[in-house]
CSV table of C-alpha atoms in Angstrom, one decimal:
chain,number,residue,atom,x,y,z
A,5,UNK,CA,100.2,27.3,-26.8
A,6,UNK,CA,103.9,26.8,-27.3
A,7,UNK,CA,106.4,25.9,-24.7
A,8,UNK,CA,109.8,24.6,-24.5
A,9,UNK,CA,108.8,21.2,-23.0
A,10,UNK,CA,110.1,18.9,-26.2
A,11,UNK,CA,108.1,15.8,-24.9
A,12,UNK,CA,104.8,18.2,-24.5
A,13,UNK,CA,105.2,19.7,-28.3
A,14,UNK,CA,106.2,15.8,-29.9
A,15,UNK,CA,102.7,14.7,-28.1
A,16,UNK,CA,100.8,17.8,-29.2
A,17,UNK,CA,101.8,17.5,-32.5
A,18,UNK,CA,101.6,13.3,-33.6
A,19,UNK,CA,98.2,14.2,-32.3
A,20,UNK,CA,97.2,16.8,-34.7
A,21,UNK,CA,98.9,15.2,-37.5
A,22,UNK,CA,96.6,12.0,-37.6
A,23,UNK,CA,93.2,13.7,-36.5
A,24,UNK,CA,94.0,15.8,-39.7
A,25,UNK,CA,95.4,12.6,-41.8
A,26,UNK,CA,92.3,12.3,-44.1
A,27,UNK,CA,92.2,16.4,-44.7
A,28,UNK,CA,95.7,16.2,-45.4
A,29,UNK,CA,95.8,13.0,-47.6
A,30,UNK,CA,92.9,15.1,-49.8
A,31,UNK,CA,93.9,18.2,-50.2
A,32,UNK,CA,97.8,16.7,-51.4
A,33,UNK,CA,95.9,15.0,-54.0
A,34,UNK,CA,93.6,18.2,-54.8
A,35,UNK,CA,96.6,20.6,-55.2
A,36,UNK,CA,98.6,17.4,-57.2
A,37,UNK,CA,96.7,17.5,-60.0
A,38,UNK,CA,96.0,21.7,-59.8
A,39,UNK,CA,99.8,22.0,-60.0
A,40,UNK,CA,99.4,19.0,-63.0
A,41,UNK,CA,96.7,21.1,-64.8
A,42,UNK,CA,98.7,24.2,-65.1
A,43,UNK,CA,102.1,22.7,-65.8
A,44,UNK,CA,100.4,21.3,-68.3
A,45,UNK,CA,99.3,23.9,-69.7
A,46,UNK,CA,100.1,25.0,-73.8
A,47,UNK,CA,102.7,26.8,-74.1
A,48,UNK,CA,104.0,25.3,-70.6
A,49,UNK,CA,107.5,23.0,-70.5
A,50,UNK,CA,106.9,19.1,-70.9
A,51,UNK,CA,106.7,17.7,-68.1
A,52,UNK,CA,107.8,14.2,-66.9
A,53,UNK,CA,105.9,13.2,-63.7
A,54,UNK,CA,104.1,15.6,-61.1
A,55,UNK,CA,103.7,13.5,-57.6
A,56,UNK,CA,102.7,14.3,-53.7
A,57,UNK,CA,102.6,13.1,-50.5
A,58,UNK,CA,102.1,14.0,-46.8
A,59,UNK,CA,104.8,13.6,-44.9
A,60,UNK,CA,105.3,10.7,-42.4
A,61,UNK,CA,105.0,12.1,-38.7
A,62,UNK,CA,108.2,10.7,-37.4
A,63,UNK,CA,110.0,12.4,-40.0
A,64,UNK,CA,108.4,15.6,-39.1
A,65,UNK,CA,109.9,15.3,-35.7
A,66,UNK,CA,112.7,13.8,-37.1
A,67,UNK,CA,113.5,16.8,-39.0
A,68,UNK,CA,112.5,19.5,-36.8
A,69,UNK,CA,115.1,18.1,-34.0
A,70,UNK,CA,117.8,18.1,-36.4
A,71,UNK,CA,117.2,21.4,-38.1
A,72,UNK,CA,115.4,23.2,-35.2
A,73,UNK,CA,114.9,22.5,-31.9
A,74,UNK,CA,118.9,23.2,-30.5
A,75,UNK,CA,118.9,26.8,-31.5
A,76,UNK,CA,115.1,27.1,-30.6
A,77,UNK,CA,115.6,25.4,-27.4
A,78,UNK,CA,119.4,27.3,-26.7
A,79,UNK,CA,117.6,30.7,-27.6
A,80,UNK,CA,114.6,29.8,-25.3
A,81,UNK,CA,112.0,30.2,-27.5
A,82,UNK,CA,109.1,29.0,-26.8
A,83,UNK,CA,108.0,26.1,-30.4
A,84,UNK,CA,105.1,24.5,-31.9
A,85,UNK,CA,106.5,21.9,-33.9
A,86,UNK,CA,103.5,22.5,-36.6
A,87,UNK,CA,104.7,26.0,-37.4
A,88,UNK,CA,108.4,24.8,-38.5
A,89,UNK,CA,106.8,22.2,-40.8
A,90,UNK,CA,106.5,24.1,-44.3
A,91,UNK,CA,106.6,20.5,-46.5
A,92,UNK,CA,103.9,18.9,-44.6
A,93,UNK,CA,102.4,18.7,-48.3
A,94,UNK,CA,105.1,18.1,-50.5
A,95,UNK,CA,104.1,18.0,-54.6
A,96,UNK,CA,107.5,17.1,-56.7
A,97,UNK,CA,107.6,18.6,-60.5
A,98,UNK,CA,109.9,16.3,-62.4
A,99,UNK,CA,110.9,18.2,-66.0
A,100,UNK,CA,113.1,17.3,-68.6
A,101,UNK,CA,115.4,20.4,-68.8
A,102,UNK,CA,117.3,22.5,-65.8
A,103,UNK,CA,116.6,25.8,-67.8
A,104,UNK,CA,112.8,24.8,-67.2
A,105,UNK,CA,113.0,24.7,-63.0
A,106,UNK,CA,112.2,28.6,-63.5
A,107,UNK,CA,109.6,27.8,-66.0
A,108,UNK,CA,107.4,25.5,-64.3
A,109,UNK,CA,107.7,28.0,-60.9
A,110,UNK,CA,106.2,30.5,-63.1
A,111,UNK,CA,103.5,28.9,-64.4
A,112,UNK,CA,102.3,28.1,-60.5
A,113,UNK,CA,103.0,31.7,-59.3
A,114,UNK,CA,99.8,32.3,-61.2
A,115,UNK,CA,98.0,30.5,-59.0
A,116,UNK,CA,100.2,30.8,-55.6
A,117,UNK,CA,101.5,33.0,-53.1
A,118,UNK,CA,105.4,32.4,-52.5
A,119,UNK,CA,106.4,32.2,-49.0
A,120,UNK,CA,110.0,30.9,-49.7
A,121,UNK,CA,112.3,29.9,-52.1
A,122,UNK,CA,115.4,27.5,-52.2
A,123,UNK,CA,118.1,27.6,-54.6
A,124,UNK,CA,119.4,24.3,-54.0
A,125,UNK,CA,121.3,24.8,-57.4
A,126,UNK,CA,122.9,27.9,-55.7
A,127,UNK,CA,123.3,25.8,-52.8
A,128,UNK,CA,125.6,23.7,-54.1
A,129,UNK,CA,126.9,25.2,-56.9
A,130,UNK,CA,128.2,28.0,-54.2
A,131,UNK,CA,129.8,25.2,-51.3
A,132,UNK,CA,132.6,23.5,-52.8
A,133,UNK,CA,133.1,20.9,-50.1
A,134,UNK,CA,129.3,19.4,-49.8
A,135,UNK,CA,127.3,17.4,-52.5
A,136,UNK,CA,123.9,16.8,-53.0
A,137,UNK,CA,120.7,17.1,-55.4
A,138,UNK,CA,120.1,20.4,-56.8
A,139,UNK,CA,116.3,21.3,-57.7
A,140,UNK,CA,114.0,24.4,-56.8
A,141,UNK,CA,111.9,24.4,-53.7
A,142,UNK,CA,109.2,26.7,-53.0
A,143,UNK,CA,106.9,27.1,-50.2
A,144,UNK,CA,103.8,27.8,-51.1
A,145,UNK,CA,100.1,29.3,-50.5
A,146,UNK,CA,96.6,29.2,-52.7
A,147,UNK,CA,96.5,33.2,-53.5
A,148,UNK,CA,93.5,35.1,-52.3
A,149,UNK,CA,91.7,34.9,-55.1
A,150,UNK,CA,92.6,30.6,-55.5
A,151,UNK,CA,91.9,30.4,-52.4
A,152,UNK,CA,88.0,31.9,-52.1
A,153,UNK,CA,87.3,29.6,-54.8
A,154,UNK,CA,85.1,26.6,-53.6
A,155,UNK,CA,86.1,24.2,-55.7
A,156,UNK,CA,89.9,24.8,-53.8
A,157,UNK,CA,88.1,24.5,-49.9
A,158,UNK,CA,90.2,21.2,-49.6
A,159,UNK,CA,93.0,22.7,-50.2
A,160,UNK,CA,93.3,26.6,-49.3
A,161,UNK,CA,93.8,25.8,-45.0
A,162,UNK,CA,97.2,24.2,-46.5
A,163,UNK,CA,100.6,25.5,-47.5
A,164,UNK,CA,103.1,23.1,-49.5
A,165,UNK,CA,106.3,22.8,-50.6
A,166,UNK,CA,106.3,22.0,-54.1
A,167,UNK,CA,109.6,20.3,-55.2
A,168,UNK,CA,110.8,21.3,-59.3
A,169,UNK,CA,113.5,19.2,-60.4
A,170,UNK,CA,115.0,17.7,-63.5
A,171,UNK,CA,114.6,13.8,-64.7
A,172,UNK,CA,118.7,13.7,-64.1
A,173,UNK,CA,118.2,15.4,-60.1
A,174,UNK,CA,115.5,13.7,-59.6
A,175,UNK,CA,117.7,10.8,-60.4
A,176,UNK,CA,120.2,11.2,-58.0
A,177,UNK,CA,118.6,13.0,-54.8
A,178,UNK,CA,117.0,9.0,-54.7
A,179,UNK,CA,120.4,7.6,-54.8
A,180,UNK,CA,121.6,11.0,-52.7
A,181,UNK,CA,118.9,10.0,-49.8
A,182,UNK,CA,120.8,6.2,-50.1
A,183,UNK,CA,124.4,7.3,-48.3
A,184,UNK,CA,123.1,7.7,-44.8
A,185,UNK,CA,125.8,9.8,-41.8
A,186,UNK,CA,127.0,11.6,-45.1
A,187,UNK,CA,128.9,14.2,-42.9
A,188,UNK,CA,130.4,10.8,-41.0
A,189,UNK,CA,131.6,9.5,-44.3
A,190,UNK,CA,135.6,9.5,-44.8
A,191,UNK,CA,137.6,12.4,-47.1
A,192,UNK,CA,138.5,9.8,-50.5
A,193,UNK,CA,134.6,8.8,-49.7
A,194,UNK,CA,133.2,12.1,-50.0
A,195,UNK,CA,135.5,13.0,-53.2
A,196,UNK,CA,134.2,9.8,-54.4
A,197,UNK,CA,130.3,11.3,-54.3
A,198,UNK,CA,131.6,14.3,-55.6
A,199,UNK,CA,132.8,13.1,-58.8
A,200,UNK,CA,129.3,11.5,-59.2
A,201,UNK,CA,127.6,14.5,-58.4
A,202,UNK,CA,129.8,16.3,-60.6
A,203,UNK,CA,129.1,13.4,-63.3
A,204,UNK,CA,125.1,14.0,-62.8
A,205,UNK,CA,125.7,17.2,-63.2
A,206,UNK,CA,127.4,17.1,-66.4
A,207,UNK,CA,125.0,14.4,-68.1
A,208,UNK,CA,122.2,17.7,-67.1
A,209,UNK,CA,124.2,19.6,-69.7
A,210,UNK,CA,124.8,17.8,-72.0
A,211,UNK,CA,120.8,17.0,-72.2
A,212,UNK,CA,120.3,20.1,-72.4
A,213,UNK,CA,122.6,20.8,-75.5
A,214,UNK,CA,121.4,17.8,-77.0
A,215,UNK,CA,118.1,19.6,-77.4
A,216,UNK,CA,119.3,23.2,-78.2
A,217,UNK,CA,121.3,21.0,-81.2
A,218,UNK,CA,118.1,19.0,-81.9
A,219,UNK,CA,116.2,22.0,-82.6
A,220,UNK,CA,118.5,23.9,-84.1
A,221,UNK,CA,119.3,21.1,-86.6
A,222,UNK,CA,115.4,21.5,-87.2
A,223,UNK,CA,115.5,25.0,-88.1
A,224,UNK,CA,118.1,24.1,-90.4
A,225,UNK,CA,116.0,21.5,-92.7
A,226,UNK,CA,114.9,22.7,-96.0
A,227,UNK,CA,111.3,23.9,-96.4
A,228,UNK,CA,110.8,21.7,-99.1
A,229,UNK,CA,106.8,23.0,-98.7
A,230,UNK,CA,107.6,26.6,-100.0
A,231,UNK,CA,108.4,24.8,-103.4
A,232,UNK,CA,106.5,22.9,-105.6
A,233,UNK,CA,108.0,19.5,-106.9
A,234,UNK,CA,110.6,19.8,-109.8
A,235,UNK,CA,109.3,16.0,-110.5
A,236,UNK,CA,105.0,15.1,-110.3
A,237,UNK,CA,105.9,12.2,-112.2
A,238,UNK,CA,107.5,8.9,-109.7
A,239,UNK,CA,110.6,7.6,-109.7
A,240,UNK,CA,112.3,4.0,-109.2
A,241,UNK,CA,113.6,4.2,-105.8
A,242,UNK,CA,117.4,3.8,-107.2
A,243,UNK,CA,117.1,7.1,-108.8
A,244,UNK,CA,115.6,9.4,-105.8
A,245,UNK,CA,118.9,9.9,-104.5
A,246,UNK,CA,119.3,11.5,-107.5
A,247,UNK,CA,117.1,14.6,-106.3
A,248,UNK,CA,118.6,15.7,-103.0
A,249,UNK,CA,119.2,14.8,-99.4
A,250,UNK,CA,117.5,11.6,-98.1
A,251,UNK,CA,114.2,11.8,-96.2
A,252,UNK,CA,115.6,12.4,-92.1
A,253,UNK,CA,113.6,12.9,-89.1
A,254,UNK,CA,113.9,16.0,-89.2
A,255,UNK,CA,113.0,17.2,-92.7
A,256,UNK,CA,110.2,14.8,-91.7
A,257,UNK,CA,109.0,17.0,-89.3
A,258,UNK,CA,109.5,20.0,-91.5
A,259,UNK,CA,107.1,18.9,-93.5
A,260,UNK,CA,105.2,17.2,-92.0
A,261,UNK,CA,104.4,20.1,-89.6
A,262,UNK,CA,103.8,21.7,-92.9
A,263,UNK,CA,100.6,20.1,-93.9
A,264,UNK,CA,99.2,18.8,-90.0
A,265,UNK,CA,99.9,22.0,-88.4
A,266,UNK,CA,97.4,21.2,-85.3
A,267,UNK,CA,99.2,18.0,-84.9
A,268,UNK,CA,102.0,16.9,-82.1
A,269,UNK,CA,104.2,14.3,-83.5
A,270,UNK,CA,106.0,13.1,-81.2
A,271,UNK,CA,109.9,12.6,-81.3
A,272,UNK,CA,110.1,8.8,-80.8
A,273,UNK,CA,106.8,8.1,-83.2
A,274,UNK,CA,108.8,9.8,-85.8
A,275,UNK,CA,111.2,8.5,-85.4
A,276,UNK,CA,110.1,4.8,-85.8
A,277,UNK,CA,108.0,6.1,-88.5
A,278,UNK,CA,110.6,7.4,-90.6
A,279,UNK,CA,112.2,4.1,-90.1
A,280,UNK,CA,109.1,2.4,-91.8
A,281,UNK,CA,109.6,4.7,-94.8
A,282,UNK,CA,112.9,3.7,-95.1
A,283,UNK,CA,112.4,0.3,-94.4
A,284,UNK,CA,109.8,0.7,-98.3
A,285,UNK,CA,111.8,2.9,-100.2
A,286,UNK,CA,115.8,2.8,-98.2
A,287,UNK,CA,117.3,6.4,-100.3
A,288,UNK,CA,113.8,7.8,-100.4
A,289,UNK,CA,114.5,11.9,-100.5
A,290,UNK,CA,113.3,14.5,-99.3
A,291,UNK,CA,112.2,16.1,-101.9
A,292,UNK,CA,110.2,12.9,-103.1
A,293,UNK,CA,108.5,12.8,-99.9
A,294,UNK,CA,107.1,16.1,-100.1
A,295,UNK,CA,105.5,15.0,-103.3
A,296,UNK,CA,104.4,12.1,-102.8
A,297,UNK,CA,102.4,14.5,-100.1
A,298,UNK,CA,101.4,17.2,-102.6
A,299,UNK,CA,100.0,15.2,-104.9
A,300,UNK,CA,98.0,13.2,-103.3
A,301,UNK,CA,96.9,14.9,-100.0
A,302,UNK,CA,93.5,16.0,-101.4
A,303,UNK,CA,92.4,12.4,-102.7
A,304,UNK,CA,93.3,11.1,-99.3
A,305,UNK,CA,91.5,13.5,-97.7
A,306,UNK,CA,88.5,12.8,-99.3
A,307,UNK,CA,89.3,9.5,-98.7
A,308,UNK,CA,89.3,10.3,-95.0
A,309,UNK,CA,86.0,12.2,-94.8
A,310,UNK,CA,84.4,9.4,-96.2
A,311,UNK,CA,86.1,6.5,-93.8
A,312,UNK,CA,85.4,7.8,-90.8
A,313,UNK,CA,82.2,8.9,-91.7
A,314,UNK,CA,82.0,5.0,-92.2
A,315,UNK,CA,83.5,4.2,-89.8
A,316,UNK,CA,82.7,6.6,-86.4
A,317,UNK,CA,85.0,4.9,-84.1
A,318,UNK,CA,87.6,4.3,-86.2
A,319,UNK,CA,91.5,6.2,-86.7
A,320,UNK,CA,92.8,8.5,-89.3
A,321,UNK,CA,95.5,10.2,-88.0
A,322,UNK,CA,98.3,12.0,-89.4
A,323,UNK,CA,100.0,9.4,-89.8
A,324,UNK,CA,97.6,7.0,-91.6
A,325,UNK,CA,96.6,9.9,-94.1
A,326,UNK,CA,101.2,9.9,-94.5
A,327,UNK,CA,100.8,6.2,-95.4
A,328,UNK,CA,97.6,6.6,-97.5
A,329,UNK,CA,99.6,9.7,-99.7
A,330,UNK,CA,102.6,7.4,-99.7
A,331,UNK,CA,100.9,4.3,-101.1
A,332,UNK,CA,98.9,6.4,-103.8
A,333,UNK,CA,101.7,7.6,-104.8
A,334,UNK,CA,104.1,4.6,-105.2
A,335,UNK,CA,102.1,1.6,-105.7
A,336,UNK,CA,104.3,-0.2,-105.9
A,337,UNK,CA,107.1,0.9,-103.5
A,338,UNK,CA,105.1,2.1,-101.0
A,339,UNK,CA,102.4,-1.5,-100.9
A,340,UNK,CA,103.6,-2.5,-97.6
A,341,UNK,CA,102.4,1.1,-96.4
A,342,UNK,CA,99.1,0.1,-95.6
A,343,UNK,CA,97.7,-3.5,-94.5
A,344,UNK,CA,96.0,-5.8,-96.8
A,345,UNK,CA,92.5,-4.7,-95.4
A,346,UNK,CA,93.4,-0.9,-95.9
A,347,UNK,CA,94.6,-0.9,-99.0
A,348,UNK,CA,91.2,-3.4,-100.2
A,349,UNK,CA,89.1,-0.4,-98.7
A,350,UNK,CA,91.4,2.4,-100.3
A,351,UNK,CA,91.4,0.8,-103.3
A,352,UNK,CA,87.6,0.1,-103.3
A,353,UNK,CA,86.5,3.7,-103.1
A,354,UNK,CA,89.3,5.2,-105.7
A,355,UNK,CA,87.6,2.9,-108.1
A,356,UNK,CA,84.2,4.8,-107.8
A,357,UNK,CA,85.3,7.9,-108.2
A,358,UNK,CA,84.8,9.2,-111.5
A,359,UNK,CA,88.3,10.3,-113.4
A,360,UNK,CA,88.0,13.9,-113.5
A,361,UNK,CA,87.3,14.0,-109.6
A,362,UNK,CA,90.6,12.4,-109.2
A,363,UNK,CA,92.2,14.8,-112.0
A,364,UNK,CA,90.7,17.7,-110.2
A,365,UNK,CA,91.8,16.8,-106.1
A,366,UNK,CA,95.5,15.9,-107.6
A,367,UNK,CA,96.3,19.5,-109.4
A,368,UNK,CA,94.2,21.1,-106.3
A,369,UNK,CA,97.1,19.1,-103.8
A,370,UNK,CA,100.2,20.6,-106.2
A,371,UNK,CA,99.2,23.9,-105.9
A,372,UNK,CA,101.3,25.7,-103.3
């Protein structure tokens, strides 16, 4: 029964929190897994992390006292503290870019009914003299269809607050919470904090623009795979620069994604692999790289099948295929693309193949 007796309501809430602690923890873990699986589905945005927590009971009391108690008691409105704690269970999704906040929100709305939305971006930008962290907060409850599923029984009784932030916003929020008594901070210090907040915001914007320009560069990269290689032979590395632009991460991706359409090439691995290729052949062009793959991939794919039949636990991913293609394309230049044991095994298999089969594979791999 609601009342205006704060000490009574505090005692009731603390008891309620203690009684349901195990249920809250189980529900929090289930919500974290459900949200994580939903935002990680193909076609969604790239997520940095998904985490969850049950709000500390004393922090709940402090939040209620800070935000609601005075107004409720002033108006004579009886209350139960738990009705005002919408973030008893909190789930946080951290994405990479600010324009992905709404995409994450849209993804989870397929599972949840939205009780309330707090747009921290708009709140902060709409208050000229304030500072704080940005992000998108949604109060959610499983929709009827999801709540009725037996697998969701632990979650159905509870609402959650979902916080969606970028990595930069999440970093700022950690620092922001360390600045205590913000209303009492002198004006000069507030201005310095505002400058710092602006720098974080600028970082968010710059990361997004760099992403957009990087994607534009990838789109501009010539599609070498659309044309047959002009020269099916091999040239010494010093002559390759005459054949076109030097291979870089963008043109590598353009070519590699043509040959391996279903494989996800992670950016940091692409950079590292292109560095390796440059170490073997410093002046290699995108045309020469494409030519090596076109001429040899048929043979290498047959070897891959043989290798996996002989080594069920062995790994032969697209990077391994490309290494073998480069080696087969020019063994002198790309001798270090394969380790000795891999070279020995590959050469032994090649020597077992009839010349007619090797020629057939080479011809087929060059066809558009």
